[in-house]
PDB file of C-alpha atoms in Angstrom:
ATOM      1  CA  UNK E   1       3.445  30.070  14.956  1.00  0.00           C
ATOM      2  CA  UNK E   2       0.820  27.326  15.925  1.00  0.00           C
ATOM      3  CA  UNK E   3       1.621  24.002  14.286  1.00  0.00           C
ATOM      4  CA  UNK E   4      -1.486  22.549  12.504  1.00  0.00           C
ATOM      5  CA  UNK E   5      -2.618  19.358  13.975  1.00  0.00           C
ATOM      6  CA  UNK E   6      -5.478  17.240  12.986  1.00  0.00           C
ATOM      7  CA  UNK E   7      -9.070  18.140  14.503  1.00  0.00           C
ATOM      8  CA  UNK E   8      -9.894  14.737  15.719  1.00  0.00           C
ATOM      9  CA  UNK E   9      -6.495  14.282  17.578  1.00  0.00           C
ATOM     10  CA  UNK E  10      -5.489  11.140  19.889  1.00  0.00           C
ATOM     11  CA  UNK E  11      -5.815  12.031  23.520  1.00  0.00           C
ATOM     12  CA  UNK E  12      -3.890  11.248  26.550  1.00  0.00           C
ATOM     13  CA  UNK E  13      -5.023  11.303  30.270  1.00  0.00           C
ATOM     14  CA  UNK E  14      -2.342  12.354  32.821  1.00  0.00           C
ATOM     15  CA  UNK E  15      -2.988  12.512  36.396  1.00  0.00           C
ATOM     16  CA  UNK E  16      -0.528  14.839  38.645  1.00  0.00           C
ATOM     17  CA  UNK E  17      -0.039  17.116  35.808  1.00  0.00           C
ATOM     18  CA  UNK E  18       0.297  20.415  37.057  1.00  0.00           C
ATOM     19  CA  UNK E  19       3.952  20.675  37.574  1.00  0.00           C
ATOM     20  CA  UNK E  20       7.237  18.534  37.145  1.00  0.00           C
ATOM     21  CA  UNK E  21       7.314  15.394  35.367  1.00  0.00           C
ATOM     22  CA  UNK E  22       3.401  15.259  34.816  1.00  0.00           C
ATOM     23  CA  UNK E  23       3.618  18.946  33.195  1.00  0.00           C
ATOM     24  CA  UNK E  24       6.799  18.190  31.007  1.00  0.00           C
ATOM     25  CA  UNK E  25       5.068  14.855  29.830  1.00  0.00           C
ATOM     26  CA  UNK E  26       1.812  16.370  28.844  1.00  0.00           C
ATOM     27  CA  UNK E  27       3.536  19.433  27.051  1.00  0.00           C
ATOM     28  CA  UNK E  28       5.701  16.888  25.088  1.00  0.00           C
ATOM     29  CA  UNK E  29       2.826  14.921  24.080  1.00  0.00           C
ATOM     30  CA  UNK E  30       0.726  17.855  23.045  1.00  0.00           C
ATOM     31  CA  UNK E  31       3.906  18.861  20.539  1.00  0.00           C
ATOM     32  CA  UNK E  32       3.389  15.175  19.186  1.00  0.00           C
ATOM     33  CA  UNK E  33      -0.090  16.230  18.227  1.00  0.00           C
ATOM     34  CA  UNK E  34      -1.890  14.814  21.264  1.00  0.00           C
ATOM     35  CA  UNK E  35      -4.808  16.425  23.078  1.00  0.00           C
ATOM     36  CA  UNK E  36      -4.408  16.085  27.095  1.00  0.00           C
ATOM     37  CA  UNK E  37      -6.783  15.614  29.820  1.00  0.00           C
ATOM     38  CA  UNK E  38      -4.910  16.714  32.969  1.00  0.00           C
ATOM     39  CA  UNK E  39      -5.658  15.771  36.409  1.00  0.00           C
ATOM     40  CA  UNK E  40      -4.394  17.777  39.344  1.00  0.00           C
ATOM     41  CA  UNK E  41      -5.356  18.114  43.129  1.00  0.00           C
ATOM     42  CA  UNK E  42      -5.498  21.735  43.893  1.00  0.00           C
ATOM     43  CA  UNK E  43      -2.548  23.855  42.199  1.00  0.00           C
ATOM     44  CA  UNK E  44      -5.115  25.518  39.543  1.00  0.00           C
ATOM     45  CA  UNK E  45      -2.820  28.282  38.652  1.00  0.00           C
ATOM     46  CA  UNK E  46       0.005  25.810  37.780  1.00  0.00           C
ATOM     47  CA  UNK E  47      -2.386  23.628  35.921  1.00  0.00           C
ATOM     48  CA  UNK E  48      -3.894  26.429  33.972  1.00  0.00           C
ATOM     49  CA  UNK E  49      -0.450  27.719  32.836  1.00  0.00           C
ATOM     50  CA  UNK E  50       0.365  24.121  31.415  1.00  0.00           C
ATOM     51  CA  UNK E  51      -3.027  24.119  29.846  1.00  0.00           C
ATOM     52  CA  UNK E  52      -2.371  27.443  28.152  1.00  0.00           C
ATOM     53  CA  UNK E  53       0.910  26.385  26.762  1.00  0.00           C
ATOM     54  CA  UNK E  54      -0.627  23.422  25.287  1.00  0.00           C
ATOM     55  CA  UNK E  55      -3.199  25.537  23.705  1.00  0.00           C
ATOM     56  CA  UNK E  56      -0.466  27.774  22.297  1.00  0.00           C
ATOM     57  CA  UNK E  57       0.980  24.573  20.754  1.00  0.00           C
ATOM     58  CA  UNK E  58      -2.205  23.959  18.873  1.00  0.00           C
ATOM     59  CA  UNK E  59      -3.821  21.341  20.963  1.00  0.00           C
ATOM     60  CA  UNK E  60      -6.718  20.977  23.322  1.00  0.00           C
ATOM     61  CA  UNK E  61      -6.235  20.561  26.952  1.00  0.00           C
ATOM     62  CA  UNK E  62      -9.164  19.619  29.706  1.00  0.00           C
ATOM     63  CA  UNK E  63      -8.393  20.065  33.322  1.00  0.00           C
ATOM     64  CA  UNK E  64      -9.879  18.018  36.038  1.00  0.00           C
ATOM     65  CA  UNK E  65      -9.556  19.021  39.417  1.00  0.00           C
ATOM     66  CA  UNK E  66      -9.643  16.683  42.684  1.00  0.00           C
ATOM     67  CA  UNK E  67      -8.172  15.298  45.518  1.00  0.00           C
ATOM     68  CA  UNK E  68      -7.560  11.518  44.751  1.00  0.00           C
ATOM     69  CA  UNK E  69      -7.266  10.520  48.042  1.00  0.00           C
ATOM     70  CA  UNK E  70     -10.666  11.561  49.044  1.00  0.00           C
ATOM     71  CA  UNK E  71     -13.422   8.866  47.946  1.00  0.00           C
ATOM     72  CA  UNK E  72     -16.048  11.551  47.564  1.00  0.00           C
ATOM     73  CA  UNK E  73     -13.798  13.535  45.279  1.00  0.00           C
ATOM     74  CA  UNK E  74     -12.038  10.634  43.443  1.00  0.00           C
ATOM     75  CA  UNK E  75     -15.783   9.373  42.446  1.00  0.00           C
ATOM     76  CA  UNK E  76     -16.318  12.842  40.800  1.00  0.00           C
ATOM     77  CA  UNK E  77     -12.664  12.733  39.153  1.00  0.00           C
ATOM     78  CA  UNK E  78     -13.634   9.266  37.650  1.00  0.00           C
ATOM     79  CA  UNK E  79     -16.990  10.526  36.105  1.00  0.00           C
ATOM     80  CA  UNK E  80     -15.478  13.887  34.565  1.00  0.00           C
ATOM     81  CA  UNK E  81     -12.565  11.800  33.172  1.00  0.00           C
ATOM     82  CA  UNK E  82     -14.971   9.688  31.593  1.00  0.00           C
ATOM     83  CA  UNK E  83     -16.502  12.416  29.613  1.00  0.00           C
ATOM     84  CA  UNK E  84     -13.353  13.383  27.819  1.00  0.00           C
ATOM     85  CA  UNK E  85     -12.431   9.971  26.418  1.00  0.00           C
ATOM     86  CA  UNK E  86     -11.574   7.841  24.550  1.00  0.00           C
ATOM     87  CA  UNK E  87      -7.857   7.733  25.730  1.00  0.00           C
ATOM     88  CA  UNK E  88      -4.995   6.498  23.529  1.00  0.00           C
ATOM     89  CA  UNK E  89      -2.725   6.602  26.677  1.00  0.00           C
ATOM     90  CA  UNK E  90      -3.123   6.834  30.386  1.00  0.00           C
ATOM     91  CA  UNK E  91      -0.247   7.984  32.644  1.00  0.00           C
ATOM     92  CA  UNK E  92      -0.754   7.514  36.486  1.00  0.00           C
ATOM     93  CA  UNK E  93       1.528   9.747  37.622  1.00  0.00           C
ATOM     94  CA  UNK E  94       0.010  11.304  40.682  1.00  0.00           C
ATOM     95  CA  UNK E  95       1.431  10.434  44.022  1.00  0.00           C
ATOM     96  CA  UNK E  96       1.836  11.483  47.614  1.00  0.00           C
ATOM     97  CA  UNK E  97       2.531  10.840  51.158  1.00  0.00           C
ATOM     98  CA  UNK E  98       5.937  12.264  51.753  1.00  0.00           C
ATOM     99  CA  UNK E  99       4.599  15.345  53.321  1.00  0.00           C
ATOM    100  CA  UNK E 100       5.365  15.565  57.050  1.00  0.00           C
ATOM    101  CA  UNK E 101       1.640  15.560  57.845  1.00  0.00           C
ATOM    102  CA  UNK E 102       0.429  12.579  55.679  1.00  0.00           C
ATOM    103  CA  UNK E 103       0.322   9.003  57.085  1.00  0.00           C
ATOM    104  CA  UNK E 104       0.041   5.366  55.487  1.00  0.00           C
ATOM    105  CA  UNK E 105      -3.811   5.484  54.965  1.00  0.00           C
ATOM    106  CA  UNK E 106      -3.487   8.707  52.982  1.00  0.00           C
ATOM    107  CA  UNK E 107      -0.545   7.204  51.024  1.00  0.00           C
ATOM    108  CA  UNK E 108      -2.370   4.195  50.244  1.00  0.00           C
ATOM    109  CA  UNK E 109      -5.430   6.143  48.952  1.00  0.00           C
ATOM    110  CA  UNK E 110      -3.505   8.291  46.675  1.00  0.00           C
ATOM    111  CA  UNK E 111      -0.918   5.833  45.617  1.00  0.00           C
ATOM    112  CA  UNK E 112      -2.903   2.521  45.568  1.00  0.00           C
ATOM    113  CA  UNK E 113      -6.453   2.758  45.779  1.00  0.00           C
ATOM    114  CA  UNK E 114      -6.888   5.826  43.427  1.00  0.00           C
ATOM    115  CA  UNK E 115      -4.761   4.267  40.796  1.00  0.00           C
ATOM    116  CA  UNK E 116      -6.842   1.263  40.755  1.00  0.00           C
ATOM    117  CA  UNK E 117     -10.029   2.930  40.625  1.00  0.00           C
ATOM    118  CA  UNK E 118      -8.927   5.284  37.739  1.00  0.00           C
ATOM    119  CA  UNK E 119      -7.468   2.250  35.827  1.00  0.00           C
ATOM    120  CA  UNK E 120     -10.681   0.338  36.283  1.00  0.00           C
ATOM    121  CA  UNK E 121     -12.842   3.329  35.117  1.00  0.00           C
ATOM    122  CA  UNK E 122     -10.724   4.446  32.040  1.00  0.00           C
ATOM    123  CA  UNK E 123      -9.905   0.852  30.745  1.00  0.00           C
ATOM    124  CA  UNK E 124     -13.193   0.602  28.794  1.00  0.00           C
ATOM    125  CA  UNK E 125     -12.596   4.149  27.613  1.00  0.00           C
ATOM    126  CA  UNK E 126      -9.076   3.271  25.954  1.00  0.00           C
ATOM    127  CA  UNK E 127      -8.596   2.557  22.223  1.00  0.00           C
ATOM    128  CA  UNK E 128      -7.216  -0.656  21.240  1.00  0.00           C
ATOM    129  CA  UNK E 129      -3.577  -1.218  21.829  1.00  0.00           C
ATOM    130  CA  UNK E 130      -3.572   1.849  24.209  1.00  0.00           C
ATOM    131  CA  UNK E 131      -0.803   1.997  26.817  1.00  0.00           C
ATOM    132  CA  UNK E 132      -1.430   2.653  30.564  1.00  0.00           C
ATOM    133  CA  UNK E 133       1.479   3.696  32.442  1.00  0.00           C
ATOM    134  CA  UNK E 134       2.103   3.578  36.401  1.00  0.00           C
ATOM    135  CA  UNK E 135       4.981   5.755  37.215  1.00  0.00           C
ATOM    136  CA  UNK E 136       6.812   4.676  40.260  1.00  0.00           C
ATOM    137  CA  UNK E 137      10.270   4.855  42.130  1.00  0.00           C
ATOM    138  CA  UNK E 138      13.059   2.421  42.450  1.00  0.00           C
ATOM    139  CA  UNK E 139      12.495   2.453  46.399  1.00  0.00           C
ATOM    140  CA  UNK E 140       8.864   1.200  45.525  1.00  0.00           C
ATOM    141  CA  UNK E 141       9.460  -1.197  42.591  1.00  0.00           C
ATOM    142  CA  UNK E 142      12.171  -2.827  44.572  1.00  0.00           C
ATOM    143  CA  UNK E 143      10.487  -2.412  47.920  1.00  0.00           C
ATOM    144  CA  UNK E 144      11.508  -5.858  49.363  1.00  0.00           C
ATOM    145  CA  UNK E 145      15.260  -5.646  48.128  1.00  0.00           C
ATOM    146  CA  UNK E 146      16.868  -2.678  50.141  1.00  0.00           C
ATOM    147  CA  UNK E 147      16.609  -0.916  53.335  1.00  0.00           C
ATOM    148  CA  UNK E 148      14.458   2.349  53.070  1.00  0.00           C
ATOM    149  CA  UNK E 149      14.561   5.889  54.393  1.00  0.00           C
ATOM    150  CA  UNK E 150      12.071   5.592  57.240  1.00  0.00           C
ATOM    151  CA  UNK E 151      10.281   8.913  55.892  1.00  0.00           C
ATOM    152  CA  UNK E 152       9.799   7.162  52.526  1.00  0.00           C
ATOM    153  CA  UNK E 153       8.731   3.722  53.909  1.00  0.00           C
ATOM    154  CA  UNK E 154       4.939   4.075  53.660  1.00  0.00           C
ATOM    155  CA  UNK E 155       5.212   5.821  50.389  1.00  0.00           C
ATOM    156  CA  UNK E 156       7.138   2.906  49.060  1.00  0.00           C
ATOM    157  CA  UNK E 157       4.923   0.473  50.352  1.00  0.00           C
ATOM    158  CA  UNK E 158       1.872   2.102  49.073  1.00  0.00           C
ATOM    159  CA  UNK E 159       3.339   2.574  45.713  1.00  0.00           C
ATOM    160  CA  UNK E 160       4.320  -1.231  45.711  1.00  0.00           C
ATOM    161  CA  UNK E 161       0.837  -2.156  46.384  1.00  0.00           C
ATOM    162  CA  UNK E 162      -0.428  -0.067  43.657  1.00  0.00           C
ATOM    163  CA  UNK E 163       1.866  -1.630  41.127  1.00  0.00           C
ATOM    164  CA  UNK E 164       0.996  -5.029  42.259  1.00  0.00           C
ATOM    165  CA  UNK E 165      -2.828  -4.397  42.119  1.00  0.00           C
ATOM    166  CA  UNK E 166      -2.596  -3.256  38.819  1.00  0.00           C
ATOM    167  CA  UNK E 167      -0.403  -6.273  37.703  1.00  0.00           C
ATOM    168  CA  UNK E 168      -3.312  -8.359  39.076  1.00  0.00           C
ATOM    169  CA  UNK E 169      -5.662  -6.774  36.891  1.00  0.00           C
ATOM    170  CA  UNK E 170      -4.318  -8.576  33.787  1.00  0.00           C
ATOM    171  CA  UNK E 171      -7.497  -9.974  32.640  1.00  0.00           C
ATOM    172  CA  UNK E 172      -9.105  -6.602  32.374  1.00  0.00           C
ATOM    173  CA  UNK E 173      -5.925  -5.228  30.443  1.00  0.00           C
ATOM    174  CA  UNK E 174      -6.182  -8.056  28.168  1.00  0.00           C
ATOM    175  CA  UNK E 175     -10.046  -7.709  27.666  1.00  0.00           C
ATOM    176  CA  UNK E 176      -9.516  -4.219  26.488  1.00  0.00           C
ATOM    177  CA  UNK E 177      -6.235  -4.658  24.713  1.00  0.00           C
ATOM    178  CA  UNK E 178      -4.414  -2.304  26.841  1.00  0.00           C
ATOM    179  CA  UNK E 179      -0.620  -2.806  27.692  1.00  0.00           C
ATOM    180  CA  UNK E 180       0.527  -1.823  31.270  1.00  0.00           C
ATOM    181  CA  UNK E 181       3.984  -0.153  31.564  1.00  0.00           C
ATOM    182  CA  UNK E 182       5.607   0.017  34.965  1.00  0.00           C
ATOM    183  CA  UNK E 183       8.008   2.893  34.811  1.00  0.00           C
ATOM    184  CA  UNK E 184      10.499   3.228  38.054  1.00  0.00           C
ATOM    185  CA  UNK E 185      12.857   5.840  38.358  1.00  0.00           C
ATOM    186  CA  UNK E 186      15.819   6.336  40.798  1.00  0.00           C
ATOM    187  CA  UNK E 187      15.899   9.665  42.653  1.00  0.00           C
ATOM    188  CA  UNK E 188      15.026  12.096  40.009  1.00  0.00           C
ATOM    189  CA  UNK E 189      16.970  15.347  40.044  1.00  0.00           C
ATOM    190  CA  UNK E 190      14.635  18.574  40.663  1.00  0.00           C
ATOM    191  CA  UNK E 191      11.720  16.929  41.733  1.00  0.00           C
ATOM    192  CA  UNK E 192       9.716  17.875  45.013  1.00  0.00           C
ATOM    193  CA  UNK E 193      10.192  14.299  46.283  1.00  0.00           C
ATOM    194  CA  UNK E 194      14.070  14.563  45.793  1.00  0.00           C
ATOM    195  CA  UNK E 195      13.802  17.968  47.740  1.00  0.00           C
ATOM    196  CA  UNK E 196      11.700  16.319  50.592  1.00  0.00           C
ATOM    197  CA  UNK E 197      13.879  13.362  50.909  1.00  0.00           C
ATOM    198  CA  UNK E 198      17.039  15.577  51.142  1.00  0.00           C
ATOM    199  CA  UNK E 199      15.331  17.768  53.613  1.00  0.00           C
ATOM    200  CA  UNK E 200      14.264  14.846  55.850  1.00  0.00           C
ATOM    201  CA  UNK E 201      17.883  13.226  55.562  1.00  0.00           C
ATOM    202  CA  UNK E 202      20.264  16.015  55.079  1.00  0.00           C
ATOM    203  CA  UNK E 203      22.940  14.734  52.498  1.00  0.00           C
ATOM    204  CA  UNK E 204      20.771  11.913  50.979  1.00  0.00           C
ATOM    205  CA  UNK E 205      21.264  13.139  47.538  1.00  0.00           C
ATOM    206  CA  UNK E 206      24.855  13.767  47.650  1.00  0.00           C
ATOM    207  CA  UNK E 207      25.527  10.185  49.007  1.00  0.00           C
ATOM    208  CA  UNK E 208      23.225   8.813  46.350  1.00  0.00           C
ATOM    209  CA  UNK E 209      24.956  10.621  43.688  1.00  0.00           C
ATOM    210  CA  UNK E 210      28.369   9.187  45.079  1.00  0.00           C
ATOM    211  CA  UNK E 211      27.002   5.786  45.161  1.00  0.00           C
ATOM    212  CA  UNK E 212      25.669   5.627  41.505  1.00  0.00           C
ATOM    213  CA  UNK E 213      27.425   8.513  39.498  1.00  0.00           C
ATOM    214  CA  UNK E 214      24.786  10.649  38.303  1.00  0.00           C
ATOM    215  CA  UNK E 215      21.083  10.759  39.050  1.00  0.00           C
ATOM    216  CA  UNK E 216      18.381  11.046  36.166  1.00  0.00           C
ATOM    217  CA  UNK E 217      16.783  14.351  35.141  1.00  0.00           C
ATOM    218  CA  UNK E 218      13.179  15.214  35.077  1.00  0.00           C
ATOM    219  CA  UNK E 219      13.756  15.414  31.308  1.00  0.00           C
ATOM    220  CA  UNK E 220      15.208  11.842  31.225  1.00  0.00           C
ATOM    221  CA  UNK E 221      12.598  10.471  33.002  1.00  0.00           C
ATOM    222  CA  UNK E 222       9.739  12.324  31.271  1.00  0.00           C
ATOM    223  CA  UNK E 223      11.203  11.209  27.928  1.00  0.00           C
ATOM    224  CA  UNK E 224      10.952   7.494  28.987  1.00  0.00           C
ATOM    225  CA  UNK E 225       7.351   8.139  29.935  1.00  0.00           C
ATOM    226  CA  UNK E 226       6.596   9.935  26.608  1.00  0.00           C
ATOM    227  CA  UNK E 227       8.490   7.067  24.765  1.00  0.00           C
ATOM    228  CA  UNK E 228       6.189   4.488  26.242  1.00  0.00           C
ATOM    229  CA  UNK E 229       2.969   6.365  26.082  1.00  0.00           C
ATOM    230  CA  UNK E 230       3.498   6.550  22.110  1.00  0.00           C
ATOM    231  CA  UNK E 231       4.854   3.077  21.712  1.00  0.00           C
ATOM    232  CA  UNK E 232       3.077   0.538  19.393  1.00  0.00           C
ATOM    233  CA  UNK E 233       3.397  -3.278  19.462  1.00  0.00           C
ATOM    234  CA  UNK E 234       1.312  -6.557  18.716  1.00  0.00           C
ATOM    235  CA  UNK E 235      -1.213  -7.606  21.045  1.00  0.00           C
ATOM    236  CA  UNK E 236       0.629  -8.059  24.479  1.00  0.00           C
ATOM    237  CA  UNK E 237      -0.666  -7.476  27.768  1.00  0.00           C
ATOM    238  CA  UNK E 238       2.081  -8.653  30.001  1.00  0.00           C
ATOM    239  CA  UNK E 239       3.280  -5.903  32.473  1.00  0.00           C
ATOM    240  CA  UNK E 240       6.618  -4.817  31.595  1.00  0.00           C
ATOM    241  CA  UNK E 241       9.083  -2.757  33.848  1.00  0.00           C
ATOM    242  CA  UNK E 242      11.268   0.012  32.297  1.00  0.00           C
ATOM    243  CA  UNK E 243      13.928   1.350  34.747  1.00  0.00           C
ATOM    244  CA  UNK E 244      15.236   5.041  34.372  1.00  0.00           C
ATOM    245  CA  UNK E 245      18.640   5.536  36.269  1.00  0.00           C
ATOM    246  CA  UNK E 246      20.778   3.411  38.257  1.00  0.00           C
ATOM    247  CA  UNK E 247      19.503   0.117  39.798  1.00  0.00           C
ATOM    248  CA  UNK E 248      22.252  -0.430  41.988  1.00  0.00           C
ATOM    249  CA  UNK E 249      22.298  -1.650  44.811  1.00  0.00           C
ATOM    250  CA  UNK E 250      18.743  -2.998  44.204  1.00  0.00           C
ATOM    251  CA  UNK E 251      19.661  -5.951  42.141  1.00  0.00           C
ATOM    252  CA  UNK E 252      23.352  -6.556  43.641  1.00  0.00           C
ATOM    253  CA  UNK E 253      23.645 -10.445  44.237  1.00  0.00           C
ATOM    254  CA  UNK E 254      20.028 -11.052  42.763  1.00  0.00           C
ATOM    255  CA  UNK E 255      18.584 -12.368  39.530  1.00  0.00           C
ATOM    256  CA  UNK E 256      16.874  -9.951  37.304  1.00  0.00           C
ATOM    257  CA  UNK E 257      13.193 -10.256  38.184  1.00  0.00           C
ATOM    258  CA  UNK E 258      11.632  -9.354  34.841  1.00  0.00           C
ATOM    259  CA  UNK E 259      12.279  -8.015  31.278  1.00  0.00           C
ATOM    260  CA  UNK E 260      13.237  -4.441  31.587  1.00  0.00           C
ATOM    261  CA  UNK E 261      14.809  -1.498  30.030  1.00  0.00           C
ATOM    262  CA  UNK E 262      17.459   0.832  31.648  1.00  0.00           C
ATOM    263  CA  UNK E 263      18.173   4.462  30.770  1.00  0.00           C
ATOM    264  CA  UNK E 264      21.179   5.593  32.445  1.00  0.00           C
TER     265      UNK E 264
END
């Protein structure tokens, strides 16, 4: 049975939403009564499947395809996303660069430049006290704290750059009364990223599990994102980091750099 929701439902924008964490977050928010605008690169069949599930849940889903690493397509995506506002939350989940044929310029384009361009475009379209969430990894968030897998270095650098650029947009976030959340996860079990890292460095996942005990699941990481997307608070535009999974060894011997929430 389709659950009845208000016709004028709040709306959430999710990038990288055709599979994995993005898709799960989209379905969870639809189940809470939110309409969804789903941005994805080129996996139309997967995106359409997510949209169909959202429709079955009684909510609307708009699909916006485009390669955020290409300036011409990014400009087109920004224009189409603007047509579907206003937004109660924005979740910048799209990322890339770990694929064998991708270089640092590609990683910077999708993980940094696209995130800044999208945030700049959609902040004026957000309702008051909306939440904008930048999804990242511990290797990127703690980029300067620990050595990295060589194959992940340019991904981590570009995602760290994206996070710092968004933090430096604090005046714009304050002007539009939008809160920036940085949600960082350890290696998330079951994701494409985890599979690629383990393929490029055989045994990597096993060693990380042995080091910290367990790794977060897609469900756990997605739940944290949903929780922050729905959070309500007094006016406060300071960026706050939330960590999913172990933060060891990133903080060993170091003071905690900022307020945080840890889900383990």
